[in-house]
XYZ file of C-alpha atoms in Angstrom:
397
model
C -64.958 4.215 7.438
C -63.010 4.611 10.668
C -66.086 3.956 12.818
C -67.101 0.932 10.707
C -63.599 -0.498 10.865
C -63.422 0.009 14.634
C -66.791 -1.693 15.006
C -65.551 -4.676 12.950
C -62.374 -4.976 15.028
C -64.427 -4.828 18.241
C -66.827 -7.536 16.964
C -63.905 -9.763 15.981
C -62.349 -9.310 19.423
C -65.617 -10.211 21.165
C -65.996 -13.310 18.960
C -62.414 -14.376 19.685
C -62.930 -13.970 23.422
C -66.190 -15.901 23.212
C -64.491 -18.715 21.292
C -61.606 -18.841 23.730
C -64.049 -19.015 26.642
C -66.046 -21.841 25.007
C -62.882 -23.743 24.226
C -61.590 -23.301 27.734
C -64.857 -24.665 29.183
C -64.712 -27.843 27.065
C -60.966 -28.262 27.636
C -61.337 -27.833 31.399
C -64.155 -30.367 31.428
C -61.989 -32.783 29.450
C -59.107 -32.453 31.913
C -61.447 -32.904 34.881
C -62.946 -36.056 33.346
C -59.464 -37.426 32.541
C -58.230 -36.868 36.099
C -61.377 -38.487 37.464
C -61.774 -41.407 35.070
C -58.184 -42.165 33.991
C -55.843 -42.119 36.980
C -52.360 -43.085 35.842
C -53.117 -42.742 32.116
C -50.924 -40.582 29.846
C -52.129 -38.316 27.036
C -50.709 -39.418 23.674
C -51.664 -36.244 21.821
C -52.934 -32.713 22.447
C -56.689 -32.290 22.735
C -58.524 -31.440 19.512
C -61.997 -30.275 18.541
C -63.428 -26.777 18.163
C -66.701 -24.969 17.626
C -69.040 -27.321 15.729
C -72.596 -27.343 14.500
C -74.871 -30.376 14.441
C -73.388 -33.318 12.437
C -70.006 -31.609 12.052
C -66.854 -33.429 13.145
C -63.167 -32.997 13.933
C -60.481 -35.651 13.625
C -56.793 -36.182 14.286
C -54.216 -38.747 13.118
C -52.153 -40.655 15.662
C -49.791 -43.652 15.725
C -50.793 -46.458 18.111
C -48.701 -49.280 19.549
C -49.948 -52.856 19.198
C -50.810 -54.659 22.413
C -51.490 -51.469 24.388
C -54.934 -50.188 25.385
C -56.046 -46.625 24.653
C -59.000 -44.567 25.855
C -60.525 -41.754 23.821
C -62.437 -39.175 25.880
C -64.787 -36.499 24.583
C -66.597 -33.517 26.126
C -68.943 -30.769 25.029
C -69.427 -27.239 26.213
C -72.685 -25.402 26.843
C -75.266 -26.169 24.167
C -73.816 -29.594 23.284
C -76.279 -32.415 23.979
C -74.795 -35.497 22.274
C -71.257 -36.325 21.118
C -70.020 -39.539 19.480
C -66.470 -40.896 19.197
C -64.843 -43.109 16.559
C -61.447 -44.711 15.906
C -60.358 -45.778 12.403
C -57.352 -47.929 11.474
C -54.801 -47.235 8.741
C -57.174 -48.603 6.078
C -59.861 -46.159 7.291
C -61.901 -49.042 8.710
C -63.938 -48.162 11.794
C -62.545 -50.285 14.660
C -64.185 -48.704 17.704
C -67.051 -46.325 18.459
C -69.122 -44.880 21.280
C -72.630 -44.017 20.104
C -74.357 -43.377 23.412
C -76.638 -40.376 23.945
C -74.433 -38.162 26.110
C -71.984 -35.289 26.012
C -69.238 -37.165 27.920
C -68.433 -40.206 25.755
C -65.518 -42.571 26.350
C -64.304 -45.645 24.493
C -61.414 -48.076 24.977
C -59.515 -49.704 22.103
C -56.621 -52.202 22.123
C -55.035 -52.486 18.646
C -53.504 -55.824 17.667
C -50.909 -54.202 15.415
C -49.000 -50.894 15.513
C -49.620 -48.214 12.936
C -51.440 -45.019 12.009
C -55.014 -44.514 13.207
C -57.503 -41.675 13.086
C -59.617 -40.522 16.040
C -62.795 -38.532 15.439
C -65.367 -36.635 17.465
C -68.814 -35.926 15.961
C -71.386 -33.501 17.336
C -74.716 -35.346 16.918
C -77.100 -32.985 18.735
C -76.880 -29.372 19.780
C -74.104 -26.925 18.938
C -71.035 -25.500 20.574
C -67.464 -26.323 21.446
C -66.258 -29.936 21.743
C -62.928 -31.429 22.743
C -61.426 -34.919 22.594
C -58.124 -36.437 23.626
C -56.514 -39.897 23.441
C -54.856 -41.473 26.476
C -52.738 -44.610 26.769
C -53.538 -46.753 29.784
C -50.885 -48.213 32.101
C -49.556 -51.541 30.814
C -51.374 -53.416 33.554
C -54.758 -51.993 32.517
C -56.984 -54.042 30.202
C -60.643 -53.798 29.219
C -61.268 -56.574 31.788
C -60.316 -54.054 34.449
C -60.761 -50.777 32.579
C -58.914 -47.698 33.700
C -62.003 -45.786 32.590
C -64.759 -45.426 35.116
C -67.297 -45.249 32.284
C -69.439 -42.166 31.915
C -72.419 -44.336 30.912
C -72.969 -46.350 34.100
C -76.465 -45.155 34.986
C -78.799 -48.186 35.070
C -81.633 -48.284 32.560
C -84.241 -50.735 31.334
C -82.049 -52.126 28.534
C -79.012 -52.842 30.720
C -81.362 -54.393 33.284
C -82.549 -56.839 30.609
C -78.991 -58.088 30.131
C -78.308 -58.362 33.849
C -81.445 -60.460 34.280
C -80.512 -62.702 31.330
C -76.897 -63.355 32.345
C -76.216 -66.856 33.628
C -75.775 -67.230 37.364
C -72.126 -67.409 38.368
C -70.842 -65.433 35.375
C -68.983 -62.157 35.841
C -69.261 -59.135 33.582
C -66.077 -58.116 31.734
C -65.850 -54.339 31.597
C -68.776 -51.949 31.191
C -71.926 -52.118 29.080
C -71.317 -50.965 25.521
C -74.001 -48.493 24.459
C -74.961 -48.145 20.827
C -77.719 -46.622 18.743
C -78.621 -46.433 15.092
C -80.918 -47.459 12.305
C -80.910 -50.598 10.148
C -77.404 -51.766 9.094
C -75.635 -49.242 11.334
C -73.240 -50.686 13.883
C -71.106 -49.888 16.903
C -67.751 -51.497 17.709
C -65.626 -52.027 20.789
C -62.646 -54.079 21.932
C -62.466 -56.506 24.835
C -59.540 -58.572 26.112
C -60.350 -62.307 26.370
C -58.274 -65.109 27.842
C -57.480 -68.384 26.126
C -59.277 -71.495 27.410
C -62.006 -69.402 29.069
C -65.610 -69.222 27.920
C -67.653 -66.050 27.442
C -71.228 -65.040 26.718
C -71.984 -61.874 24.718
C -75.446 -60.507 25.485
C -77.292 -57.960 23.399
C -80.482 -56.121 24.363
C -82.456 -53.491 22.486
C -84.954 -50.716 23.021
C -88.499 -50.898 21.665
C -87.553 -49.575 18.212
C -85.011 -52.316 17.380
C -86.720 -55.483 16.118
C -83.508 -57.459 15.463
C -79.898 -57.067 16.586
C -76.823 -58.965 15.338
C -73.555 -59.645 17.165
C -70.171 -60.335 15.549
C -66.777 -61.292 17.009
C -63.264 -61.089 15.500
C -60.125 -62.581 17.080
C -56.778 -60.730 17.520
C -55.737 -61.710 13.964
C -58.888 -59.979 12.650
C -60.535 -63.289 11.662
C -64.268 -63.413 12.309
C -64.725 -66.317 14.695
C -68.387 -66.105 15.763
C -71.643 -64.329 15.041
C -75.282 -64.267 16.084
C -77.220 -62.769 13.193
C -80.266 -60.813 14.178
C -83.439 -62.783 14.416
C -84.148 -61.345 17.849
C -83.738 -57.998 19.661
C -81.843 -59.788 22.455
C -79.199 -62.089 20.898
C -76.751 -64.218 22.894
C -73.401 -65.307 21.447
C -71.127 -67.767 23.261
C -67.469 -68.333 22.487
C -64.452 -70.029 24.093
C -61.241 -68.600 22.554
C -58.229 -70.808 22.032
C -55.963 -67.741 21.911
C -56.001 -64.731 24.188
C -55.778 -61.042 23.368
C -57.906 -58.101 22.193
C -61.095 -59.237 20.423
C -63.194 -56.919 18.257
C -66.941 -56.977 19.050
C -69.653 -55.444 16.888
C -73.347 -54.816 17.525
C -75.376 -54.175 14.366
C -79.018 -53.145 14.000
C -80.513 -55.746 11.641
C -84.053 -54.376 11.697
C -85.601 -51.198 13.080
C -83.876 -48.264 14.776
C -83.040 -47.191 18.303
C -80.734 -47.901 21.223
C -79.071 -51.155 22.207
C -76.554 -52.499 24.706
C -73.911 -55.242 24.549
C -72.139 -56.803 27.518
C -69.575 -59.598 27.884
C -69.723 -62.108 30.724
C -67.014 -64.610 31.645
C -68.050 -68.085 32.745
C -66.471 -69.395 35.953
C -63.227 -71.266 35.327
C -62.352 -74.713 36.552
C -59.619 -75.621 39.024
C -57.267 -75.813 36.058
C -58.782 -73.579 33.396
C -55.749 -74.040 31.174
C -56.762 -77.664 30.696
C -59.312 -76.680 28.042
C -57.679 -77.333 24.689
C -54.768 -79.187 26.338
C -56.416 -82.387 27.592
C -54.075 -85.281 28.201
C -54.782 -88.464 26.218
C -54.580 -90.273 29.567
C -58.027 -88.830 30.320
C -59.480 -90.774 27.373
C -60.440 -89.243 24.020
C -59.109 -85.650 24.108
C -61.990 -84.107 22.101
C -64.609 -85.793 24.280
C -62.846 -84.578 27.421
C -62.718 -81.037 26.005
C -66.470 -81.071 25.291
C -67.168 -82.188 28.853
C -64.944 -79.450 30.269
C -66.494 -76.778 28.066
C -69.960 -77.862 29.213
C -69.148 -76.810 32.775
C -68.455 -73.287 31.526
C -70.948 -72.917 28.682
C -73.826 -74.746 30.409
C -73.144 -74.646 34.179
C -75.605 -76.756 36.145
C -76.757 -78.723 33.077
C -76.444 -82.527 33.010
C -75.203 -84.689 30.151
C -77.880 -86.374 28.045
C -76.269 -89.637 27.001
C -72.718 -89.988 25.751
C -70.779 -87.518 23.594
C -71.471 -88.193 19.901
C -68.622 -88.733 17.414
C -68.315 -87.561 13.830
C -65.660 -87.253 11.133
C -65.381 -86.267 7.484
C -64.338 -83.608 5.010
C -65.915 -80.433 3.652
C -69.730 -80.608 3.258
C -69.940 -84.052 4.890
C -72.187 -84.536 7.897
C -73.032 -86.996 10.649
C -76.552 -87.484 12.041
C -77.770 -88.592 15.445
C -81.056 -88.904 17.319
C -81.638 -87.928 20.946
C -84.897 -87.905 22.982
C -85.755 -84.504 24.466
C -88.458 -83.593 26.976
C -91.074 -80.905 26.370
C -90.484 -77.669 28.269
C -86.794 -78.341 28.959
C -83.935 -76.365 27.489
C -80.787 -77.945 26.092
C -77.309 -76.859 25.034
C -75.466 -78.659 22.212
C -71.662 -78.337 22.197
C -69.689 -79.235 19.080
C -65.899 -79.269 19.021
C -63.561 -80.331 16.203
C -59.937 -81.391 16.161
C -57.039 -80.182 14.041
C -57.913 -79.914 10.372
C -61.538 -78.810 10.785
C -61.759 -75.054 10.396
C -65.550 -74.574 10.492
C -68.159 -76.801 12.150
C -71.947 -76.293 12.086
C -74.751 -77.892 14.117
C -78.433 -78.380 13.197
C -81.507 -79.703 15.038
C -84.948 -80.865 13.828
C -87.957 -81.634 16.049
C -89.965 -84.918 15.852
C -92.140 -83.480 13.039
C -89.078 -82.811 10.854
C -89.134 -79.038 11.363
C -85.694 -77.475 11.788
C -85.761 -75.696 15.125
C -82.143 -74.522 15.522
C -78.830 -74.177 13.740
C -75.393 -72.851 14.520
C -73.337 -72.060 11.435
C -70.022 -71.367 13.079
C -66.971 -69.676 11.589
C -64.584 -71.810 13.625
C -63.975 -75.319 14.951
C -66.379 -75.031 17.862
C -70.130 -74.575 17.795
C -72.611 -74.022 20.641
C -76.370 -74.169 20.018
C -79.379 -73.870 22.328
C -82.868 -75.392 21.978
C -85.915 -75.295 24.254
C -88.048 -78.296 23.280
C -91.682 -77.423 22.498
C -92.622 -81.115 22.221
C -91.311 -84.416 23.545
C -89.808 -87.079 21.328
C -86.778 -87.969 19.214
C -84.919 -84.937 17.844
C -82.691 -85.242 14.778
C -79.244 -83.684 15.242
C -76.564 -83.083 12.648
C -72.934 -82.023 12.684
C -71.542 -80.695 9.410
C -68.016 -79.757 8.380
C -68.172 -76.480 6.457
C -64.426 -76.158 5.917
C -61.499 -78.534 6.384
C -61.460 -82.215 7.324
C -61.076 -84.293 10.480
C -62.849 -85.510 13.604
C -65.366 -83.757 15.803
C -67.574 -84.408 18.855
C -70.999 -83.189 19.954
C -72.421 -83.332 23.488
C -76.013 -82.677 24.619
C -76.680 -81.081 28.023
C -80.070 -80.405 29.599
C -81.381 -78.340 32.522
């Protein structure tokens, strides 16, 4: 009995020392990454984690301050191949995630409102000790100029697809968001946008994802734009009228695999604040706003005719006809005044086949068409919610 008990005590001591060593390795790695990637940031909580097996997780509750930006870092010890991070709000809704394939994940989140949140680290592949810790960035840091030097900056074929697709003259805001999953799974991140600026959100997928959707919520948590997956490389364009932290989501609509999302800001004008605040002295304010937005949404494009006018109430529409040339690409910009909450655009080719639509969740709508045949195209603006005036401009390459 004495020998057996001594053996048990010795085994327990060895296990405790082994655990302490594993924990110290992950903790040291976490501190090294924090010093390297987050200069000037302050830890808001002790590190958490532990020895986990595949698909096990550890989480911690924390109170966040609205209007500040936080970075959650994660690390894994020996034997850990892939770790994911998540942040949930007080209603247990997932508001941010990092789903990349790596053992050094990092994500940045800027809550609109203060309150309790939950941070979680999940071991997706391998086994061993993991650690995570939340840091608050200096007040001057935003996702536009992230304090994190992201761990996932190695170029790959998917990120290259986005870089090649981005419009000339635009500038990327922050790092590429890396996600992965099967159908209906999504990844979320937060990005700070400025009022009266225009942005393009590019998605690109690996070979296993047949369709990817993009969604955008404003700082009040209202969904303001989406590009629902009919393609593995969607593009969503939006010009916010209010600034602040916007919630972006990439969702696998069909298939399974990796994807990337990146945000690009269009070059501003000499007075970028003029968008949304056009003086009546410049003529019709809505028309002037459409023309200004065209320089950001469709730089280098030329106006095709005059800006069209429409007005009405919910479910009413206005129709126009415009001649388009085969092989040329066009951008249609719709913008509504006060009272119109949702405006949609539609386009039909000369044979009567509908070739494009933009069912917007807000008062502005941007739609692209590359004409496959020449002739008169039928365009329509439709008020989905509210009542008032709106304008629609056509711009071609």
